[in-house]
Amino acid sequence: MGIADGKRALIVGVANDKSLAWAIAQELKAQGAEIALTYQGEVLEKRVRPLAESIGALVVGELDVTNDVQIGLTMSELRELWGGLDLLVHAVAFADREDLRDRFLTVSRGNFAKALEISAYSLVALARAAEPLMEARGGGAVLTLSYLGAVRAVPNYNVMGVAKAALEACVRYLAVDLGPKNIRVNALSAAPARTLSSSAIRDYFTMAHEVEERSPMRRGMKTEEVGKMAAALLSDLSSGVTGQTVYVDVGYSIVGL
Ligand code: NAD
């Protein structure tokens, strides 16, 4: 018996086997859930399909979170396949590489809007589209991924920190709107992990090294640890938890010096 037995989960944000979304997919599968994945564009499709196959997950199709038609098609397909949805994982973020270095001050109006649209608004768009499918199952749980840069000024994280602050606020407002329908919404704030996205941040290794040196546990976070906490936050073990940002960062966020 797993903690996600019988649950049907849509996971958005698998790019490759290093993705945090992939760690979550593996753990949810191990805990008994049925998994559906999407991919962003043809290049990533080639990576996502074999991964999906390796855990017996469905690939629903292409989903760019800025495309409302694709969001609608994804949900229609899930309704047809499953009749509803229990769990939604949003593990999506984007900022232009040039804005993940040097001064935050220089971000352009267009790049700011794009980072916020893809990294924060997309949670709102996906949650809205998932709401009727979750209602059909009597409730559900939504989880997104954040980072400490939402609440602290982390060098080079810049506009992505602003997007994560917006994302965490979206989690709280969505939790209020969806709570009466028995749908919970939470964020998991992870420590640095080497992925496609984090490789765009200048001095990523300094961020990761700081955690190993200064965190209470004196080591880096393991991606499986994101998977395990995600499964807990998506399961009935956390039935009384909503609107929260839970840190999976080997304690780094609590340390002063
Ligand atoms: P990743 O590169 O594996 O995943 C990012 C995903 O975002 C990719 O699958 C990509 O296809 C998707 N994406 C970007 N733009 C998109 C769009 N327009 N439409 C659909 N999908 C789009 O990297 P990751 O580190 O696993 O990132 C997943 C989440 O975890 C992100 O929200 C990231 O900010 C967050 N996070 C990462 C770290 C870290 O250090 N890696 C730490 C804390 C939080």
mmCIF file of C-alpha atoms and ligand atoms in Angstrom:
data_model
loop_
_atom_site.group_PDB
_atom_site.id
_atom_site.type_symbol
_atom_site.label_atom_id
_atom_site.label_comp_id
_atom_site.label_asym_id
_atom_site.label_seq_id
_atom_site.Cartn_x
_atom_site.Cartn_y
_atom_site.Cartn_z
ATOM 1 C CA MET A 1 0.000 0.000 0.000
ATOM 2 C CA GLY A 2 1.397 3.384 -1.043
ATOM 3 C CA ILE A 3 0.340 6.837 0.153
ATOM 4 C CA ALA A 4 -0.781 7.754 -3.384
ATOM 5 C CA ASP A 5 -2.647 4.527 -4.144
ATOM 6 C CA GLY A 6 -5.381 5.058 -6.732
ATOM 7 C CA LYS A 7 -4.476 8.734 -7.280
ATOM 8 C CA ARG A 8 -4.222 10.142 -10.778
ATOM 9 C CA ALA A 9 -1.490 12.707 -11.226
ATOM 10 C CA LEU A 10 -0.601 15.166 -13.967
ATOM 11 C CA ILE A 11 3.029 16.252 -13.786
ATOM 12 C CA VAL A 12 4.112 19.261 -15.846
ATOM 13 C CA GLY A 13 7.831 20.016 -16.034
ATOM 14 C CA VAL A 14 9.787 16.870 -16.832
ATOM 15 C CA ALA A 15 12.622 17.815 -19.203
ATOM 16 C CA ASN A 16 15.047 14.957 -18.496
ATOM 17 C CA ASP A 17 16.108 12.515 -15.778
ATOM 18 C CA LYS A 18 17.635 15.347 -13.701
ATOM 19 C CA SER A 19 14.347 17.271 -13.480
ATOM 20 C CA LEU A 20 12.842 17.684 -10.023
ATOM 21 C CA ALA A 21 9.512 16.788 -11.674
ATOM 22 C CA TRP A 22 11.037 13.426 -12.608
ATOM 23 C CA ALA A 23 12.012 12.728 -8.993
ATOM 24 C CA ILE A 24 8.408 13.507 -8.041
ATOM 25 C CA ALA A 25 7.021 11.293 -10.825
ATOM 26 C CA GLN A 26 9.153 8.346 -9.677
ATOM 27 C CA GLU A 27 8.140 8.705 -6.027
ATOM 28 C CA LEU A 28 4.432 9.138 -6.820
ATOM 29 C CA LYS A 29 4.598 6.062 -9.006
ATOM 30 C CA ALA A 30 6.318 4.107 -6.235
ATOM 31 C CA GLN A 31 3.542 5.249 -3.893
ATOM 32 C CA GLY A 32 0.853 3.815 -6.163
ATOM 33 C CA ALA A 33 -0.240 6.761 -8.343
ATOM 34 C CA GLU A 34 -1.017 6.686 -12.043
ATOM 35 C CA ILE A 35 1.065 9.316 -13.810
ATOM 36 C CA ALA A 36 0.522 11.499 -16.865
ATOM 37 C CA LEU A 37 3.356 13.637 -18.228
ATOM 38 C CA THR A 38 3.496 16.456 -20.760
ATOM 39 C CA TYR A 39 6.465 17.843 -22.651
ATOM 40 C CA GLN A 40 7.436 21.276 -23.893
ATOM 41 C CA GLY A 41 8.224 20.972 -27.601
ATOM 42 C CA GLU A 42 9.632 18.240 -29.827
ATOM 43 C CA VAL A 43 13.184 18.325 -28.493
ATOM 44 C CA LEU A 44 12.049 17.443 -24.982
ATOM 45 C CA GLU A 45 9.507 14.911 -26.252
ATOM 46 C CA LYS A 46 12.437 12.668 -27.197
ATOM 47 C CA ARG A 47 13.594 12.691 -23.582
ATOM 48 C CA VAL A 48 10.214 12.497 -21.904
ATOM 49 C CA ARG A 49 8.735 9.550 -23.837
ATOM 50 C CA PRO A 50 11.365 6.961 -22.792
ATOM 51 C CA LEU A 51 11.241 8.194 -19.201
ATOM 52 C CA ALA A 52 7.445 7.855 -19.180
ATOM 53 C CA GLU A 53 7.717 4.379 -20.607
ATOM 54 C CA SER A 54 10.204 3.342 -17.915
ATOM 55 C CA ILE A 55 7.588 3.910 -15.181
ATOM 56 C CA GLY A 56 4.467 3.067 -17.190
ATOM 57 C CA ALA A 57 3.303 6.694 -17.317
ATOM 58 C CA LEU A 58 1.080 8.188 -19.986
ATOM 59 C CA VAL A 59 2.310 11.006 -22.180
ATOM 60 C CA VAL A 60 -0.664 13.303 -22.671
ATOM 61 C CA GLY A 61 1.007 15.484 -25.283
ATOM 62 C CA GLU A 62 2.719 18.772 -25.828
ATOM 63 C CA LEU A 63 2.046 21.491 -23.291
ATOM 64 C CA ASP A 64 3.514 24.958 -23.394
ATOM 65 C CA VAL A 65 2.055 26.703 -20.355
ATOM 66 C CA THR A 66 1.658 29.970 -22.274
ATOM 67 C CA ASN A 67 -0.730 28.217 -24.661
ATOM 68 C CA ASP A 68 -4.321 28.093 -23.369
ATOM 69 C CA VAL A 69 -5.405 25.795 -26.200
ATOM 70 C CA GLN A 70 -2.804 23.191 -25.185
ATOM 71 C CA ILE A 71 -3.829 23.527 -21.534
ATOM 72 C CA GLY A 72 -7.456 22.882 -22.537
ATOM 73 C CA LEU A 73 -6.539 19.900 -24.705
ATOM 74 C CA THR A 74 -4.460 18.362 -21.917
ATOM 75 C CA MET A 75 -7.373 18.564 -19.482
ATOM 76 C CA SER A 76 -9.884 17.236 -22.060
ATOM 77 C CA GLU A 77 -7.660 14.257 -22.700
ATOM 78 C CA LEU A 78 -7.339 13.543 -18.976
ATOM 79 C CA ARG A 79 -11.102 13.793 -18.550
ATOM 80 C CA GLU A 80 -11.541 11.259 -21.319
ATOM 81 C CA LEU A 81 -8.859 8.917 -19.984
ATOM 82 C CA TRP A 82 -9.490 9.142 -16.280
ATOM 83 C CA GLY A 83 -12.769 11.020 -15.836
ATOM 84 C CA GLY A 84 -11.000 13.402 -13.442
ATOM 85 C CA LEU A 85 -7.725 14.301 -11.759
ATOM 86 C CA ASP A 86 -6.472 14.047 -8.164
ATOM 87 C CA LEU A 87 -3.001 15.587 -8.254
ATOM 88 C CA LEU A 88 -1.325 18.361 -10.235
ATOM 89 C CA VAL A 89 2.419 19.038 -10.097
ATOM 90 C CA HIS A 90 3.655 22.340 -11.556
ATOM 91 C CA ALA A 91 7.450 22.267 -11.948
ATOM 92 C CA VAL A 92 7.917 24.957 -14.564
ATOM 93 C CA ALA A 93 10.041 28.085 -14.624
ATOM 94 C CA PHE A 94 11.772 30.266 -17.161
ATOM 95 C CA ALA A 95 13.871 33.418 -17.201
ATOM 96 C CA ASP A 96 16.154 34.648 -19.922
ATOM 97 C CA ARG A 97 19.734 33.536 -19.253
ATOM 98 C CA GLU A 98 20.943 37.143 -19.501
ATOM 99 C CA ASP A 99 18.762 38.033 -16.497
ATOM 100 C CA LEU A 100 20.220 35.312 -14.258
ATOM 101 C CA ARG A 101 23.500 37.188 -13.772
ATOM 102 C CA ASP A 102 24.745 40.574 -12.638
ATOM 103 C CA ARG A 103 22.204 43.229 -11.720
ATOM 104 C CA PHE A 104 18.463 42.623 -11.262
ATOM 105 C CA LEU A 105 17.950 46.276 -12.110
ATOM 106 C CA THR A 106 18.639 45.761 -15.795
ATOM 107 C CA VAL A 107 15.788 43.329 -16.507
ATOM 108 C CA SER A 108 13.654 44.554 -19.406
ATOM 109 C CA ARG A 109 9.898 45.023 -19.226
ATOM 110 C CA GLY A 110 9.399 42.187 -21.712
ATOM 111 C CA ASN A 111 11.698 39.695 -19.956
ATOM 112 C CA PHE A 112 10.137 40.517 -16.583
ATOM 113 C CA ALA A 113 6.648 39.832 -17.941
ATOM 114 C CA LYS A 114 7.770 36.610 -19.631
ATOM 115 C CA ALA A 115 9.454 35.244 -16.491
ATOM 116 C CA LEU A 116 6.391 36.007 -14.380
ATOM 117 C CA GLU A 117 3.980 34.593 -16.956
ATOM 118 C CA ILE A 118 5.780 31.255 -17.376
ATOM 119 C CA SER A 119 6.935 30.818 -13.793
ATOM 120 C CA ALA A 120 3.955 32.119 -11.788
ATOM 121 C CA TYR A 121 0.842 32.812 -13.871
ATOM 122 C CA SER A 122 1.038 29.331 -15.377
ATOM 123 C CA LEU A 123 0.172 27.854 -11.966
ATOM 124 C CA VAL A 124 -3.041 29.872 -11.939
ATOM 125 C CA ALA A 125 -3.907 28.840 -15.506
ATOM 126 C CA LEU A 126 -3.271 25.154 -14.801
ATOM 127 C CA ALA A 127 -5.097 25.148 -11.465
ATOM 128 C CA ARG A 128 -8.143 26.812 -13.070
ATOM 129 C CA ALA A 129 -8.198 24.221 -15.850
ATOM 130 C CA ALA A 130 -7.741 21.352 -13.366
ATOM 131 C CA GLU A 131 -10.447 22.544 -10.939
ATOM 132 C CA PRO A 132 -13.453 20.848 -12.624
ATOM 133 C CA LEU A 133 -11.502 17.587 -13.031
ATOM 134 C CA MET A 134 -10.559 17.609 -9.347
ATOM 135 C CA GLU A 135 -14.130 18.456 -8.345
ATOM 136 C CA ALA A 136 -15.224 15.385 -10.295
ATOM 137 C CA ARG A 137 -13.015 13.314 -7.959
ATOM 138 C CA GLY A 138 -14.256 15.032 -4.787
ATOM 139 C CA GLY A 139 -11.112 17.151 -4.322
ATOM 140 C CA GLY A 140 -7.420 17.133 -5.062
ATOM 141 C CA ALA A 141 -3.981 18.571 -4.389
ATOM 142 C CA VAL A 142 -1.754 20.962 -6.323
ATOM 143 C CA LEU A 143 1.972 21.355 -5.761
ATOM 144 C CA THR A 144 4.452 23.819 -7.231
ATOM 145 C CA LEU A 145 8.204 24.240 -6.764
ATOM 146 C CA SER A 146 9.832 27.335 -5.343
ATOM 147 C CA TYR A 147 13.213 28.506 -4.097
ATOM 148 C CA LEU A 148 14.604 30.621 -1.249
ATOM 149 C CA GLY A 149 15.168 33.487 -3.724
ATOM 150 C CA ALA A 150 11.437 34.228 -3.264
ATOM 151 C CA VAL A 151 12.061 35.597 0.225
ATOM 152 C CA ARG A 152 15.786 36.523 0.193
ATOM 153 C CA ALA A 153 17.841 38.454 -2.363
ATOM 154 C CA VAL A 154 20.060 35.652 -3.681
ATOM 155 C CA PRO A 155 22.832 36.909 -6.014
ATOM 156 C CA ASN A 156 22.109 36.202 -9.708
ATOM 157 C CA TYR A 157 18.656 34.715 -9.049
ATOM 158 C CA ASN A 158 17.206 38.157 -9.773
ATOM 159 C CA VAL A 159 13.925 38.198 -11.722
ATOM 160 C CA MET A 160 13.373 34.515 -10.952
ATOM 161 C CA GLY A 161 13.258 35.454 -7.252
ATOM 162 C CA VAL A 162 10.521 37.972 -8.009
ATOM 163 C CA ALA A 163 8.665 35.309 -9.999
ATOM 164 C CA LYS A 164 8.975 32.840 -7.102
ATOM 165 C CA ALA A 165 7.643 35.477 -4.666
ATOM 166 C CA ALA A 166 4.628 35.881 -6.970
ATOM 167 C CA LEU A 167 4.312 32.106 -7.235
ATOM 168 C CA GLU A 168 4.223 31.673 -3.445
ATOM 169 C CA ALA A 169 1.559 34.416 -3.208
ATOM 170 C CA CYS A 170 -0.432 32.638 -5.952
ATOM 171 C CA VAL A 171 -0.287 29.471 -3.834
ATOM 172 C CA ARG A 172 -1.943 31.288 -0.929
ATOM 173 C CA TYR A 173 -4.692 32.894 -3.026
ATOM 174 C CA LEU A 174 -5.385 29.663 -4.913
ATOM 175 C CA ALA A 175 -5.550 27.794 -1.602
ATOM 176 C CA VAL A 176 -8.310 30.193 -0.470
ATOM 177 C CA ASP A 177 -10.284 29.856 -3.717
ATOM 178 C CA LEU A 178 -9.987 26.083 -3.977
ATOM 179 C CA GLY A 179 -10.130 25.088 -0.295
ATOM 180 C CA PRO A 180 -13.960 24.942 -0.197
ATOM 181 C CA LYS A 181 -13.776 22.378 -3.009
ATOM 182 C CA ASN A 182 -11.408 20.199 -0.981
ATOM 183 C CA ILE A 183 -8.494 21.105 -3.250
ATOM 184 C CA ARG A 184 -5.237 21.919 -1.450
ATOM 185 C CA VAL A 185 -2.443 24.039 -2.936
ATOM 186 C CA ASN A 186 1.123 24.096 -1.606
ATOM 187 C CA ALA A 187 4.670 24.946 -2.655
ATOM 188 C CA LEU A 188 7.821 22.976 -1.968
ATOM 189 C CA SER A 189 10.891 25.201 -1.707
ATOM 190 C CA ALA A 190 13.899 23.138 -2.755
ATOM 191 C CA ALA A 191 17.621 23.684 -2.261
ATOM 192 C CA PRO A 192 19.836 23.993 -5.376
ATOM 193 C CA ALA A 193 19.869 20.909 -7.608
ATOM 194 C CA ARG A 194 21.811 20.556 -10.849
ATOM 195 C CA THR A 195 19.191 20.613 -13.621
ATOM 196 C CA LEU A 196 18.726 22.110 -17.072
ATOM 197 C CA SER A 197 17.116 25.217 -15.563
ATOM 198 C CA SER A 198 19.595 25.807 -12.755
ATOM 199 C CA SER A 199 22.514 25.578 -15.192
ATOM 200 C CA ALA A 200 21.369 28.954 -16.573
ATOM 201 C CA ILE A 201 22.092 30.690 -13.246
ATOM 202 C CA ARG A 202 25.537 32.259 -13.036
ATOM 203 C CA ASP A 203 27.535 30.885 -10.104
ATOM 204 C CA TYR A 204 25.074 28.059 -9.530
ATOM 205 C CA PHE A 205 27.944 26.075 -7.969
ATOM 206 C CA THR A 206 28.502 28.745 -5.315
ATOM 207 C CA MET A 207 24.829 28.504 -4.340
ATOM 208 C CA ALA A 208 25.048 24.722 -4.093
ATOM 209 C CA HIS A 209 28.390 24.804 -2.247
ATOM 210 C CA GLU A 210 27.027 27.280 0.353
ATOM 211 C CA VAL A 211 24.283 24.806 1.243
ATOM 212 C CA GLU A 212 26.799 21.986 1.686
ATOM 213 C CA GLU A 213 29.014 24.177 3.892
ATOM 214 C CA ARG A 214 26.470 26.029 6.003
ATOM 215 C CA SER A 215 23.247 24.045 6.198
ATOM 216 C CA PRO A 216 22.523 22.334 9.534
ATOM 217 C CA MET A 217 22.883 18.955 7.809
ATOM 218 C CA ARG A 218 26.224 19.942 6.152
ATOM 219 C CA ARG A 219 25.337 18.397 2.824
ATOM 220 C CA GLY A 220 23.388 19.113 -0.319
ATOM 221 C CA MET A 221 19.767 18.154 -0.867
ATOM 222 C CA LYS A 222 19.085 14.935 -2.738
ATOM 223 C CA THR A 223 16.470 15.097 -5.474
ATOM 224 C CA GLU A 224 14.784 11.987 -4.005
ATOM 225 C CA GLU A 225 14.111 14.141 -0.940
ATOM 226 C CA VAL A 226 12.041 16.469 -3.114
ATOM 227 C CA GLY A 227 10.162 13.442 -4.441
ATOM 228 C CA LYS A 228 9.399 12.141 -0.954
ATOM 229 C CA MET A 229 8.146 15.453 0.457
ATOM 230 C CA ALA A 230 6.158 16.105 -2.704
ATOM 231 C CA ALA A 231 4.416 12.756 -2.306
ATOM 232 C CA ALA A 232 3.605 13.612 1.311
ATOM 233 C CA LEU A 233 2.232 17.046 0.380
ATOM 234 C CA LEU A 234 0.144 15.520 -2.398
ATOM 235 C CA SER A 235 -1.196 12.666 -0.282
ATOM 236 C CA ASP A 236 -3.792 12.483 2.467
ATOM 237 C CA LEU A 237 -0.933 12.492 5.007
ATOM 238 C CA SER A 238 -1.064 16.287 4.627
ATOM 239 C CA SER A 239 -4.852 16.601 4.443
ATOM 240 C CA GLY A 240 -4.809 19.621 6.794
ATOM 241 C CA VAL A 241 -2.025 21.521 5.012
ATOM 242 C CA THR A 242 -2.752 24.165 2.375
ATOM 243 C CA GLY A 243 -1.363 27.508 1.232
ATOM 244 C CA GLN A 244 2.071 26.669 2.649
ATOM 245 C CA THR A 245 5.616 26.794 1.366
ATOM 246 C CA VAL A 246 7.494 23.828 2.800
ATOM 247 C CA TYR A 247 11.306 23.894 2.683
ATOM 248 C CA VAL A 248 13.232 20.816 1.577
ATOM 249 C CA ASP A 249 16.656 22.390 1.907
ATOM 250 C CA VAL A 250 18.535 20.401 4.574
ATOM 251 C CA GLY A 251 17.717 23.353 6.862
ATOM 252 C CA TYR A 252 19.667 26.039 4.977
ATOM 253 C CA SER A 253 16.894 28.646 5.176
ATOM 254 C CA ILE A 254 16.929 28.742 9.003
ATOM 255 C CA VAL A 255 20.624 29.565 9.386
ATOM 256 C CA GLY A 256 21.816 33.120 10.115
ATOM 257 C CA LEU A 257 25.582 32.907 9.808
HETATM 258 P P1 NAD B 1 14.160 21.506 -15.388
HETATM 259 O O1 NAD B 1 14.865 22.320 -16.434
HETATM 260 O O2 NAD B 1 14.384 20.068 -15.377
HETATM 261 O O3 NAD B 1 12.603 21.786 -15.423
HETATM 262 C C1 NAD B 1 12.045 23.019 -15.802
HETATM 263 C C2 NAD B 1 10.858 22.693 -16.670
HETATM 264 O O4 NAD B 1 10.157 23.882 -17.039
HETATM 265 C C3 NAD B 1 11.267 21.991 -17.981
HETATM 266 O O5 NAD B 1 10.610 20.763 -18.080
HETATM 267 C C4 NAD B 1 10.776 22.943 -19.052
HETATM 268 O O6 NAD B 1 10.308 22.276 -20.202
HETATM 269 C C5 NAD B 1 9.632 23.628 -18.317
HETATM 270 N N1 NAD B 1 9.201 24.854 -18.975
HETATM 271 C C6 NAD B 1 9.864 26.025 -19.120
HETATM 272 N N2 NAD B 1 9.112 26.875 -19.851
HETATM 273 C C7 NAD B 1 7.958 26.216 -20.145
HETATM 274 C C8 NAD B 1 6.781 26.542 -20.885
HETATM 275 N N3 NAD B 1 6.620 27.742 -21.471
HETATM 276 N N4 NAD B 1 5.796 25.621 -20.979
HETATM 277 C C9 NAD B 1 5.932 24.396 -20.413
HETATM 278 N N5 NAD B 1 7.013 24.027 -19.710
HETATM 279 C C10 NAD B 1 8.005 24.927 -19.588
HETATM 280 O O7 NAD B 1 14.624 22.173 -14.023
HETATM 281 P P2 NAD B 1 14.153 21.962 -12.513
HETATM 282 O O8 NAD B 1 15.247 22.545 -11.721
HETATM 283 O O9 NAD B 1 13.720 20.588 -12.268
HETATM 284 O O10 NAD B 1 12.928 22.964 -12.401
HETATM 285 C C11 NAD B 1 11.632 22.573 -11.963
HETATM 286 C C12 NAD B 1 11.107 23.594 -10.963
HETATM 287 O O11 NAD B 1 11.888 23.513 -9.777
HETATM 288 C C13 NAD B 1 11.198 25.041 -11.443
HETATM 289 O O12 NAD B 1 10.055 25.742 -11.010
HETATM 290 C C14 NAD B 1 12.418 25.543 -10.685
HETATM 291 O O13 NAD B 1 12.422 26.940 -10.513
HETATM 292 C C15 NAD B 1 12.228 24.819 -9.383
HETATM 293 N N6 NAD B 1 13.401 24.770 -8.499
HETATM 294 C C16 NAD B 1 14.587 24.297 -8.984
HETATM 295 C C17 NAD B 1 15.702 24.287 -8.136
HETATM 296 C C18 NAD B 1 17.043 23.803 -8.641
HETATM 297 O O14 NAD B 1 18.063 24.146 -8.046
HETATM 298 N N7 NAD B 1 17.081 23.037 -9.704
HETATM 299 C C19 NAD B 1 15.583 24.728 -6.803
HETATM 300 C C20 NAD B 1 14.345 25.164 -6.356
HETATM 301 C C21 NAD B 1 13.259 25.198 -7.210
#
